[in-house]
PDB file of C-alpha atoms in Angstrom:
ATOM      1  CA  MET A   1      30.823  13.535   3.585  1.00 53.00           C
ATOM      2  CA  ASN A   2      29.365  16.193   1.334  1.00 87.00           C
ATOM      3  CA  GLU A   3      25.853  14.798   1.740  1.00 91.00           C
ATOM      4  CA  TYR A   4      26.042  15.236   5.515  1.00 96.00           C
ATOM      5  CA  GLY A   5      27.750  18.629   5.305  1.00 97.00           C
ATOM      6  CA  ASN A   6      25.072  19.944   2.950  1.00 97.00           C
ATOM      7  CA  ALA A   7      22.308  18.513   5.135  1.00 98.00           C
ATOM      8  CA  LEU A   8      23.766  20.230   8.216  1.00 98.00           C
ATOM      9  CA  SER A   9      24.429  23.573   6.442  1.00 98.00           C
ATOM     10  CA  GLY A  10      20.961  23.534   4.897  1.00 98.00           C
ATOM     11  CA  GLY A  11      19.471  22.746   8.286  1.00 98.00           C
ATOM     12  CA  LEU A  12      21.358  25.608   9.946  1.00 98.00           C
ATOM     13  CA  LEU A  13      19.983  27.984   7.284  1.00 98.00           C
ATOM     14  CA  ILE A  14      16.418  26.704   7.775  1.00 98.00           C
ATOM     15  CA  GLY A  15      16.874  27.370  11.507  1.00 98.00           C
ATOM     16  CA  LEU A  16      18.217  30.845  10.699  1.00 98.00           C
ATOM     17  CA  SER A  17      15.116  31.538   8.616  1.00 98.00           C
ATOM     18  CA  ALA A  18      12.882  30.518  11.521  1.00 98.00           C
ATOM     19  CA  ALA A  19      14.956  32.640  13.931  1.00 98.00           C
ATOM     20  CA  ILE A  20      14.695  35.686  11.631  1.00 98.00           C
ATOM     21  CA  LEU A  21      10.895  35.429  11.449  1.00 98.00           C
ATOM     22  CA  MET A  22      10.608  34.902  15.214  1.00 98.00           C
ATOM     23  CA  VAL A  23      12.969  37.696  16.287  1.00 98.00           C
ATOM     24  CA  ALA A  24      12.005  40.229  13.595  1.00 98.00           C
ATOM     25  CA  ASN A  25       8.252  39.672  13.356  1.00 97.00           C
ATOM     26  CA  GLY A  26       7.419  37.453  16.336  1.00 97.00           C
ATOM     27  CA  ARG A  27       5.958  34.779  14.087  1.00 97.00           C
ATOM     28  CA  VAL A  28       6.332  31.035  13.561  1.00 97.00           C
ATOM     29  CA  ALA A  29       7.890  29.942  10.247  1.00 97.00           C
ATOM     30  CA  GLY A  30       5.312  27.218   9.729  1.00 97.00           C
ATOM     31  CA  ILE A  31       4.686  26.597   6.057  1.00 97.00           C
ATOM     32  CA  SER A  32       1.296  24.884   6.357  1.00 97.00           C
ATOM     33  CA  GLY A  33       0.057  27.657   8.664  1.00 96.00           C
ATOM     34  CA  ILE A  34       1.300  30.402   6.340  1.00 97.00           C
ATOM     35  CA  ALA A  35      -0.152  28.658   3.261  1.00 97.00           C
ATOM     36  CA  GLY A  36      -3.441  27.877   5.022  1.00 96.00           C
ATOM     37  CA  ARG A  37      -3.905  31.463   6.198  1.00 95.00           C
ATOM     38  CA  LEU A  38      -3.005  32.730   2.723  1.00 96.00           C
ATOM     39  CA  LEU A  39      -5.798  30.536   1.283  1.00 95.00           C
ATOM     40  CA  GLN A  40      -8.213  32.109   3.769  1.00 93.00           C
ATOM     41  CA  GLY A  41      -7.024  35.593   2.882  1.00 93.00           C
ATOM     42  CA  VAL A  42      -5.594  36.113   6.395  1.00 92.00           C
ATOM     43  CA  GLN A  43      -2.225  37.932   6.508  1.00 90.00           C
ATOM     44  CA  ALA A  44      -2.233  37.448   2.748  1.00 93.00           C
ATOM     45  CA  SER A  45       0.518  39.912   1.805  1.00 92.00           C
ATOM     46  CA  THR A  46       3.095  38.582   4.270  1.00 94.00           C
ATOM     47  CA  GLY A  47       2.101  34.992   3.447  1.00 96.00           C
ATOM     48  CA  ALA A  48       2.477  35.582  -0.275  1.00 97.00           C
ATOM     49  CA  LEU A  49       5.864  37.291   0.248  1.00 97.00           C
ATOM     50  CA  PHE A  50       7.160  34.414   2.378  1.00 98.00           C
ATOM     51  CA  ILE A  51       6.133  31.827  -0.225  1.00 98.00           C
ATOM     52  CA  LEU A  52       7.606  33.983  -3.010  1.00 98.00           C
ATOM     53  CA  GLY A  53      10.903  33.997  -1.093  1.00 98.00           C
ATOM     54  CA  LEU A  54      10.601  30.262  -0.483  1.00 98.00           C
ATOM     55  CA  MET A  55      10.166  29.631  -4.214  1.00 98.00           C
ATOM     56  CA  ALA A  56      13.087  31.952  -5.013  1.00 98.00           C
ATOM     57  CA  GLY A  57      15.312  29.740  -2.808  1.00 98.00           C
ATOM     58  CA  PRO A  58      15.960  27.104  -5.501  1.00 98.00           C
ATOM     59  CA  LEU A  59      16.621  29.909  -8.026  1.00 98.00           C
ATOM     60  CA  LEU A  60      19.269  31.396  -5.711  1.00 98.00           C
ATOM     61  CA  PHE A  61      20.720  27.882  -5.337  1.00 98.00           C
ATOM     62  CA  ARG A  62      20.885  27.648  -9.156  1.00 98.00           C
ATOM     63  CA  LEU A  63      22.679  31.037  -9.306  1.00 98.00           C
ATOM     64  CA  VAL A  64      25.202  30.091  -6.613  1.00 97.00           C
ATOM     65  CA  PHE A  65      25.957  26.489  -7.600  1.00 97.00           C
ATOM     66  CA  GLY A  66      25.142  26.510 -11.327  1.00 97.00           C
ATOM     67  CA  ALA A  67      22.756  23.565 -11.047  1.00 97.00           C
ATOM     68  CA  TRP A  68      19.209  22.983  -9.856  1.00 97.00           C
ATOM     69  CA  PRO A  69      18.700  21.097  -6.585  1.00 97.00           C
ATOM     70  CA  VAL A  70      17.981  17.402  -7.174  1.00 96.00           C
ATOM     71  CA  VAL A  71      14.276  16.548  -7.119  1.00 97.00           C
ATOM     72  CA  THR A  72      13.499  12.913  -7.929  1.00 95.00           C
ATOM     73  CA  VAL A  73       9.755  12.209  -7.952  1.00 95.00           C
ATOM     74  CA  THR A  74       8.994   8.586  -8.764  1.00 93.00           C
ATOM     75  CA  SER A  75       5.446   8.422  -7.347  1.00 96.00           C
ATOM     76  CA  SER A  76       2.573   7.666  -9.720  1.00 97.00           C
ATOM     77  CA  TRP A  77       0.024  10.443 -10.323  1.00 97.00           C
ATOM     78  CA  PRO A  78      -2.707   8.856  -8.164  1.00 98.00           C
ATOM     79  CA  LEU A  79      -0.172   8.534  -5.339  1.00 98.00           C
ATOM     80  CA  LEU A  80       0.840  12.198  -5.739  1.00 98.00           C
ATOM     81  CA  VAL A  81      -2.805  13.255  -5.487  1.00 98.00           C
ATOM     82  CA  ALA A  82      -3.457  11.040  -2.451  1.00 98.00           C
ATOM     83  CA  GLY A  83      -0.245  12.189  -0.734  1.00 98.00           C
ATOM     84  CA  GLY A  84      -0.974  15.848  -1.443  1.00 98.00           C
ATOM     85  CA  LEU A  85      -4.532  15.605  -0.107  1.00 98.00           C
ATOM     86  CA  LEU A  86      -3.362  13.877   3.093  1.00 98.00           C
ATOM     87  CA  VAL A  87      -0.455  16.319   3.628  1.00 98.00           C
ATOM     88  CA  GLY A  88      -2.696  19.351   3.099  1.00 98.00           C
ATOM     89  CA  PHE A  89      -5.592  18.079   5.205  1.00 98.00           C
ATOM     90  CA  GLY A  90      -3.432  16.585   7.986  1.00 98.00           C
ATOM     91  CA  SER A  91      -1.138  19.586   8.364  1.00 98.00           C
ATOM     92  CA  ARG A  92      -4.134  21.902   8.826  1.00 97.00           C
ATOM     93  CA  MET A  93      -5.940  19.521  11.182  1.00 97.00           C
ATOM     94  CA  GLY A  94      -2.777  19.012  13.257  1.00 97.00           C
ATOM     95  CA  SER A  95      -1.985  22.764  13.239  1.00 96.00           C
ATOM     96  CA  GLY A  96       1.428  22.322  11.645  1.00 96.00           C
ATOM     97  CA  CYS A  97       3.917  20.296   9.657  1.00 95.00           C
ATOM     98  CA  THR A  98       7.634  19.578   9.593  1.00 97.00           C
ATOM     99  CA  SER A  99       8.483  23.288   9.832  1.00 97.00           C
ATOM    100  CA  GLY A 100       6.010  24.665  12.376  1.00 97.00           C
ATOM    101  CA  HIS A 101       6.020  21.682  14.729  1.00 97.00           C
ATOM    102  CA  GLY A 102       9.472  20.345  13.764  1.00 97.00           C
ATOM    103  CA  VAL A 103      11.797  23.326  13.411  1.00 97.00           C
ATOM    104  CA  VAL A 104      10.004  25.919  15.574  1.00 97.00           C
ATOM    105  CA  GLY A 105       7.865  23.851  17.952  1.00 97.00           C
ATOM    106  CA  LEU A 106      10.704  21.547  19.044  1.00 97.00           C
ATOM    107  CA  ALA A 107      12.974  24.563  19.569  1.00 98.00           C
ATOM    108  CA  ARG A 108      10.290  26.116  21.805  1.00 97.00           C
ATOM    109  CA  LEU A 109       9.910  22.779  23.649  1.00 97.00           C
ATOM    110  CA  SER A 110       6.174  22.871  22.899  1.00 97.00           C
ATOM    111  CA  ARG A 111       4.436  19.762  24.273  1.00 97.00           C
ATOM    112  CA  ARG A 112       2.000  19.787  21.353  1.00 97.00           C
ATOM    113  CA  SER A 113       4.820  19.957  18.813  1.00 98.00           C
ATOM    114  CA  ILE A 114       6.817  17.158  20.461  1.00 98.00           C
ATOM    115  CA  ALA A 115       3.691  14.958  20.342  1.00 98.00           C
ATOM    116  CA  ALA A 116       2.963  15.967  16.733  1.00 98.00           C
ATOM    117  CA  VAL A 117       6.538  15.318  15.530  1.00 98.00           C
ATOM    118  CA  ALA A 118       6.649  11.896  17.234  1.00 98.00           C
ATOM    119  CA  THR A 119       3.278  11.050  15.644  1.00 98.00           C
ATOM    120  CA  PHE A 120       4.026  12.151  12.091  1.00 98.00           C
ATOM    121  CA  MET A 121       7.520  10.627  12.104  1.00 98.00           C
ATOM    122  CA  ALA A 122       6.072   7.295  13.259  1.00 98.00           C
ATOM    123  CA  ALA A 123       3.228   7.463  10.715  1.00 98.00           C
ATOM    124  CA  ALA A 124       5.646   8.306   7.875  1.00 98.00           C
ATOM    125  CA  ILE A 125       8.112   5.549   8.842  1.00 98.00           C
ATOM    126  CA  VAL A 126       5.318   2.950   9.038  1.00 98.00           C
ATOM    127  CA  THR A 127       3.923   4.152   5.679  1.00 98.00           C
ATOM    128  CA  VAL A 128       7.317   3.736   3.966  1.00 97.00           C
ATOM    129  CA  LEU A 129       7.742   0.328   5.635  1.00 97.00           C
ATOM    130  CA  VAL A 130       4.302  -0.897   4.514  1.00 97.00           C
ATOM    131  CA  MET A 131       4.852   0.397   0.965  1.00 96.00           C
ATOM    132  CA  GLY A 132       8.162  -1.482   0.899  1.00 94.00           C
ATOM    133  CA  LEU A 133       6.453  -4.688   2.043  1.00 94.00           C
ATOM    134  CA  LEU A 134       3.740  -4.294  -0.598  1.00 92.00           C
ATOM    135  CA  GLY A 135       6.481  -3.798  -3.201  1.00 76.00           C
TER     136      GLY A 135
ATOM    137  CA  MET B   1      11.240  54.021  11.003  1.00 54.00           C
ATOM    138  CA  ASN B   2       8.704  52.287   8.824  1.00 77.00           C
ATOM    139  CA  SER B   3       8.391  48.984  10.668  1.00 85.00           C
ATOM    140  CA  GLY B   4       5.798  47.748   8.157  1.00 90.00           C
ATOM    141  CA  PHE B   5       8.415  47.817   5.402  1.00 94.00           C
ATOM    142  CA  PHE B   6      11.005  46.056   7.554  1.00 96.00           C
ATOM    143  CA  ARG B   7       8.423  43.470   8.545  1.00 96.00           C
ATOM    144  CA  LEU B   8       7.755  42.651   4.892  1.00 96.00           C
ATOM    145  CA  ALA B   9      11.482  42.632   4.094  1.00 97.00           C
ATOM    146  CA  ALA B  10      12.163  40.239   7.000  1.00 97.00           C
ATOM    147  CA  THR B  11       9.346  37.982   5.753  1.00 98.00           C
ATOM    148  CA  LEU B  12      10.801  37.852   2.238  1.00 98.00           C
ATOM    149  CA  LEU B  13      14.334  37.261   3.561  1.00 98.00           C
ATOM    150  CA  SER B  14      13.113  34.513   5.876  1.00 98.00           C
ATOM    151  CA  GLY B  15      11.336  32.789   2.978  1.00 98.00           C
ATOM    152  CA  LEU B  16      14.391  33.069   0.737  1.00 98.00           C
ATOM    153  CA  VAL B  17      16.776  31.681   3.373  1.00 98.00           C
ATOM    154  CA  PHE B  18      14.292  28.878   4.061  1.00 98.00           C
ATOM    155  CA  GLY B  19      14.041  27.963   0.363  1.00 98.00           C
ATOM    156  CA  PHE B  20      17.815  28.132  -0.153  1.00 98.00           C
ATOM    157  CA  GLY B  21      18.409  26.033   2.966  1.00 98.00           C
ATOM    158  CA  LEU B  22      15.904  23.424   1.789  1.00 98.00           C
ATOM    159  CA  SER B  23      17.638  23.310  -1.616  1.00 98.00           C
ATOM    160  CA  LEU B  24      21.078  22.857  -0.034  1.00 98.00           C
ATOM    161  CA  SER B  25      19.916  20.324   2.545  1.00 98.00           C
ATOM    162  CA  GLY B  26      18.532  17.682   0.170  1.00 96.00           C
ATOM    163  CA  MET B  27      15.004  18.002   1.610  1.00 97.00           C
ATOM    164  CA  LEU B  28      13.637  19.002  -1.809  1.00 97.00           C
ATOM    165  CA  ASP B  29      14.314  15.478  -3.073  1.00 97.00           C
ATOM    166  CA  PRO B  30      11.422  13.127  -2.215  1.00 97.00           C
ATOM    167  CA  ALA B  31      13.646  10.108  -2.943  1.00 96.00           C
ATOM    168  CA  ARG B  32      16.107  11.289  -0.242  1.00 96.00           C
ATOM    169  CA  VAL B  33      13.290  11.976   2.215  1.00 97.00           C
ATOM    170  CA  ARG B  34      11.805   8.519   1.690  1.00 97.00           C
ATOM    171  CA  ALA B  35      15.282   6.950   2.116  1.00 96.00           C
ATOM    172  CA  PHE B  36      15.550   8.832   5.431  1.00 97.00           C
ATOM    173  CA  LEU B  37      12.191   7.423   6.547  1.00 97.00           C
ATOM    174  CA  ASP B  38      13.146   3.884   5.432  1.00 96.00           C
ATOM    175  CA  ILE B  39      14.806   2.967   8.749  1.00 95.00           C
ATOM    176  CA  THR B  40      14.307  -0.790   8.346  1.00 92.00           C
ATOM    177  CA  GLY B  41      15.547  -0.843   4.748  1.00 90.00           C
ATOM    178  CA  ASN B  42      18.218   1.091   2.900  1.00 89.00           C
ATOM    179  CA  TRP B  43      18.337   3.868   5.523  1.00 93.00           C
ATOM    180  CA  ASN B  44      19.984   7.184   4.646  1.00 93.00           C
ATOM    181  CA  PRO B  45      20.269   9.063   7.965  1.00 94.00           C
ATOM    182  CA  SER B  46      21.729  12.284   6.502  1.00 94.00           C
ATOM    183  CA  LEU B  47      18.496  14.272   6.710  1.00 95.00           C
ATOM    184  CA  ALA B  48      18.514  13.956  10.505  1.00 96.00           C
ATOM    185  CA  PHE B  49      21.231  16.623  10.320  1.00 97.00           C
ATOM    186  CA  VAL B  50      18.755  18.970   8.620  1.00 97.00           C
ATOM    187  CA  LEU B  51      16.321  18.818  11.528  1.00 97.00           C
ATOM    188  CA  GLY B  52      19.159  18.853  14.094  1.00 97.00           C
ATOM    189  CA  GLY B  53      20.815  21.934  12.584  1.00 98.00           C
ATOM    190  CA  ALA B  54      17.506  23.703  12.070  1.00 98.00           C
ATOM    191  CA  VAL B  55      16.235  23.123  15.616  1.00 98.00           C
ATOM    192  CA  PHE B  56      19.612  24.249  17.027  1.00 98.00           C
ATOM    193  CA  VAL B  57      19.600  27.669  15.309  1.00 98.00           C
ATOM    194  CA  SER B  58      15.852  28.048  15.786  1.00 98.00           C
ATOM    195  CA  ALA B  59      16.390  27.468  19.538  1.00 98.00           C
ATOM    196  CA  LEU B  60      18.984  30.270  19.566  1.00 98.00           C
ATOM    197  CA  GLY B  61      16.243  32.456  18.072  1.00 98.00           C
ATOM    198  CA  VAL B  62      13.862  31.345  20.830  1.00 97.00           C
ATOM    199  CA  VAL B  63      16.441  32.303  23.486  1.00 97.00           C
ATOM    200  CA  LEU B  64      16.831  35.700  21.821  1.00 97.00           C
ATOM    201  CA  THR B  65      13.059  36.327  21.703  1.00 97.00           C
ATOM    202  CA  ARG B  66      12.843  35.659  25.452  1.00 96.00           C
ATOM    203  CA  ARG B  67      15.216  38.587  26.000  1.00 96.00           C
ATOM    204  CA  LEU B  68      13.101  40.928  23.896  1.00 97.00           C
ATOM    205  CA  LYS B  69       9.999  42.777  25.109  1.00 96.00           C
ATOM    206  CA  HIS B  70       8.601  42.649  21.577  1.00 97.00           C
ATOM    207  CA  PRO B  71       9.843  41.510  18.151  1.00 97.00           C
ATOM    208  CA  LEU B  72      12.083  43.962  16.281  1.00 97.00           C
ATOM    209  CA  PHE B  73       9.399  45.029  13.789  1.00 96.00           C
ATOM    210  CA  ASP B  74       6.136  44.285  15.589  1.00 95.00           C
ATOM    211  CA  GLU B  75       4.509  45.276  18.857  1.00 95.00           C
ATOM    212  CA  THR B  76       3.742  41.778  20.147  1.00 95.00           C
ATOM    213  CA  PHE B  77       4.785  38.180  19.623  1.00 96.00           C
ATOM    214  CA  HIS B  78       2.344  35.951  17.743  1.00 95.00           C
ATOM    215  CA  LEU B  79       3.472  32.603  19.131  1.00 94.00           C
ATOM    216  CA  PRO B  80       1.066  29.809  20.137  1.00 93.00           C
ATOM    217  CA  ASP B  81       0.767  29.038  23.844  1.00 90.00           C
ATOM    218  CA  ASN B  82      -1.674  26.147  23.547  1.00 91.00           C
ATOM    219  CA  GLN B  83      -0.351  23.165  25.528  1.00 91.00           C
ATOM    220  CA  VAL B  84      -3.295  20.805  25.072  1.00 95.00           C
ATOM    221  CA  ILE B  85      -2.536  17.559  23.277  1.00 97.00           C
ATOM    222  CA  ASP B  86      -5.911  16.598  21.849  1.00 96.00           C
ATOM    223  CA  ARG B  87      -7.208  14.087  19.352  1.00 96.00           C
ATOM    224  CA  ARG B  88      -7.300  16.635  16.538  1.00 96.00           C
ATOM    225  CA  LEU B  89      -3.540  17.272  16.907  1.00 98.00           C
ATOM    226  CA  ILE B  90      -2.625  13.585  16.954  1.00 98.00           C
ATOM    227  CA  VAL B  91      -5.011  12.459  14.191  1.00 98.00           C
ATOM    228  CA  GLY B  92      -3.975  15.420  12.022  1.00 98.00           C
ATOM    229  CA  ALA B  93      -0.268  14.695  12.543  1.00 98.00           C
ATOM    230  CA  ALA B  94      -0.840  11.008  11.728  1.00 98.00           C
ATOM    231  CA  ILE B  95      -2.717  11.863   8.489  1.00 98.00           C
ATOM    232  CA  PHE B  96       0.050  14.291   7.553  1.00 98.00           C
ATOM    233  CA  GLY B  97       2.692  11.639   8.285  1.00 98.00           C
ATOM    234  CA  VAL B  98       1.013   9.053   6.038  1.00 98.00           C
ATOM    235  CA  GLY B  99       0.913  11.553   3.144  1.00 98.00           C
ATOM    236  CA  TRP B 100       4.537  12.567   3.778  1.00 98.00           C
ATOM    237  CA  GLY B 101       5.625   8.922   3.761  1.00 98.00           C
ATOM    238  CA  LEU B 102       3.619   8.094   0.605  1.00 98.00           C
ATOM    239  CA  VAL B 103       5.351  10.695  -1.574  1.00 98.00           C
ATOM    240  CA  GLY B 104       8.260  12.162   0.439  1.00 98.00           C
ATOM    241  CA  LEU B 105       7.076  15.770   0.120  1.00 98.00           C
ATOM    242  CA  CYS B 106       5.929  18.092   2.899  1.00 97.00           C
ATOM    243  CA  PRO B 107       4.545  21.629   2.397  1.00 98.00           C
ATOM    244  CA  GLY B 108       7.848  23.601   2.450  1.00 98.00           C
ATOM    245  CA  PRO B 109       9.779  21.517  -0.091  1.00 98.00           C
ATOM    246  CA  ALA B 110       6.638  21.065  -2.236  1.00 98.00           C
ATOM    247  CA  LEU B 111       6.090  24.825  -2.523  1.00 98.00           C
ATOM    248  CA  ALA B 112       9.798  25.661  -2.931  1.00 98.00           C
ATOM    249  CA  SER B 113      10.246  23.159  -5.747  1.00 97.00           C
ATOM    250  CA  LEU B 114       7.378  24.743  -7.714  1.00 98.00           C
ATOM    251  CA  SER B 115      10.003  27.033  -9.224  1.00 96.00           C
ATOM    252  CA  LEU B 116      11.608  24.024 -10.937  1.00 97.00           C
ATOM    253  CA  GLY B 117       8.402  23.645 -12.941  1.00 96.00           C
ATOM    254  CA  LEU B 118       8.093  19.879 -12.559  1.00 97.00           C
ATOM    255  CA  PRO B 119       4.566  18.561 -13.325  1.00 98.00           C
ATOM    256  CA  PRO B 120       4.587  15.918 -10.499  1.00 98.00           C
ATOM    257  CA  THR B 121       5.343  18.475  -7.758  1.00 97.00           C
ATOM    258  CA  MET B 122       2.778  20.879  -9.254  1.00 98.00           C
ATOM    259  CA  LEU B 123       0.147  18.129  -9.109  1.00 98.00           C
ATOM    260  CA  PHE B 124       1.138  17.386  -5.491  1.00 98.00           C
ATOM    261  CA  VAL B 125       0.814  21.070  -4.540  1.00 98.00           C
ATOM    262  CA  ALA B 126      -2.596  21.351  -6.236  1.00 98.00           C
ATOM    263  CA  ALA B 127      -3.813  18.324  -4.250  1.00 98.00           C
ATOM    264  CA  MET B 128      -2.226  19.723  -1.053  1.00 98.00           C
ATOM    265  CA  VAL B 129      -3.992  23.077  -1.473  1.00 98.00           C
ATOM    266  CA  PHE B 130      -7.255  21.206  -2.093  1.00 98.00           C
ATOM    267  CA  GLY B 131      -6.674  19.150   1.066  1.00 98.00           C
ATOM    268  CA  MET B 132      -6.095  22.348   3.083  1.00 97.00           C
ATOM    269  CA  LEU B 133      -9.274  23.890   1.686  1.00 97.00           C
ATOM    270  CA  ILE B 134     -11.311  20.741   2.418  1.00 97.00           C
ATOM    271  CA  HIS B 135     -10.143  20.908   6.033  1.00 97.00           C
ATOM    272  CA  ASP B 136     -10.519  24.639   6.575  1.00 95.00           C
ATOM    273  CA  ARG B 137     -13.820  25.075   4.715  1.00 93.00           C
ATOM    274  CA  LEU B 138     -15.622  21.881   5.695  1.00 89.00           C
ATOM    275  CA  VAL B 139     -14.106  20.202   8.734  1.00 87.00           C
ATOM    276  CA  ALA B 140     -12.704  23.023  10.848  1.00 80.00           C
ATOM    277  CA  HIS B 141     -16.170  24.525  11.332  1.00 64.00           C
ATOM    278  CA  ARG B 142     -17.290  21.471  13.275  1.00 55.00           C
ATOM    279  CA  PRO B 143     -16.539  21.818  16.964  1.00 51.00           C
ATOM    280  CA  SER B 144     -13.952  19.330  18.189  1.00 46.00           C
ATOM    281  CA  ARG B 145     -15.692  16.357  19.791  1.00 46.00           C
ATOM    282  CA  THR B 146     -12.922  16.043  22.341  1.00 42.00           C
ATOM    283  CA  GLY B 147     -13.385  19.667  23.345  1.00 39.00           C
ATOM    284  CA  GLY B 148      -9.655  20.112  23.709  1.00 38.00           C
ATOM    285  CA  GLY B 149      -9.597  23.837  23.172  1.00 39.00           C
ATOM    286  CA  THR B 150      -8.588  23.855  19.510  1.00 39.00           C
ATOM    287  CA  GLU B 151     -12.032  24.555  18.123  1.00 37.00           C
ATOM    288  CA  ALA B 152     -12.540  26.263  14.828  1.00 38.00           C
ATOM    289  CA  GLY B 153     -12.415  29.737  16.307  1.00 38.00           C
ATOM    290  CA  ALA B 154      -8.935  29.119  17.647  1.00 41.00           C
ATOM    291  CA  ARG B 155      -7.437  28.019  14.392  1.00 42.00           C
ATOM    292  CA  LEU B 156      -6.608  31.479  13.102  1.00 44.00           C
ATOM    293  CA  SER B 157      -4.686  32.238  16.253  1.00 43.00           C
ATOM    294  CA  GLN B 158      -2.569  29.117  15.791  1.00 47.00           C
ATOM    295  CA  PRO B 159       0.387  30.393  13.840  1.00 47.00           C
ATOM    296  CA  HIS B 160       1.940  26.969  13.228  1.00 51.00           C
TER     297      HIS B 160
END
């Protein structure tokens, strides 16, 4: 299945990215942490470079495969604003998101990250379930 | 050896590989992410392979760092050693999870997909940045009521 193969290959590359940052610079590839520190002007040049590279990722994908990655956003504008606010606020309050706690924290067997991943997965699953019930 | 230059180059490379991996994996697509979270409905489990693959290679990196006295281009590691599971961590993760479930976007894919120039993801990122600022400017200055050791002063040393 191409869908599964792409998911696995993409995942391996995301792990490689985290490994590069950890081994080369000794830092966690946590997007909310990098973005949050950039907003505070802390480690601004490295933060800006990382996010520049992150944004160049889809462009490289376009160069290699001749098509943009699929992005289907069906949420209404109020929902996008609410979701964005919660994601931004929650990721800073919880000291991490899917990358910092998920990719790096789980690999380091961090107790905090295991608790955070279990919590945000459960919260996200329940949210999708409730939205489905509400139609 | 100019380790400062290599440090910046490694940062850029790491970001690029991350963004390309996200693009390849399907994580950029909020519809796919929400289908992955929809375990009681029309569940699409494929994105579990993204996290599985990513944690596997990341763990190889962790093993490698434990054999190094210091990172290749820096004098010390900047990895968190906080082990305290406090209310701030759990409440924050729960708030993040609700937002992630509502739209299907988390910070990495949201920022990476900015380069596609889609108004909905730009609006999401603007709101996300605002949410981060609200937390860091207004809430983080209050000491944690649970006193779990993640007070405002510690937040800059939390590289997650």
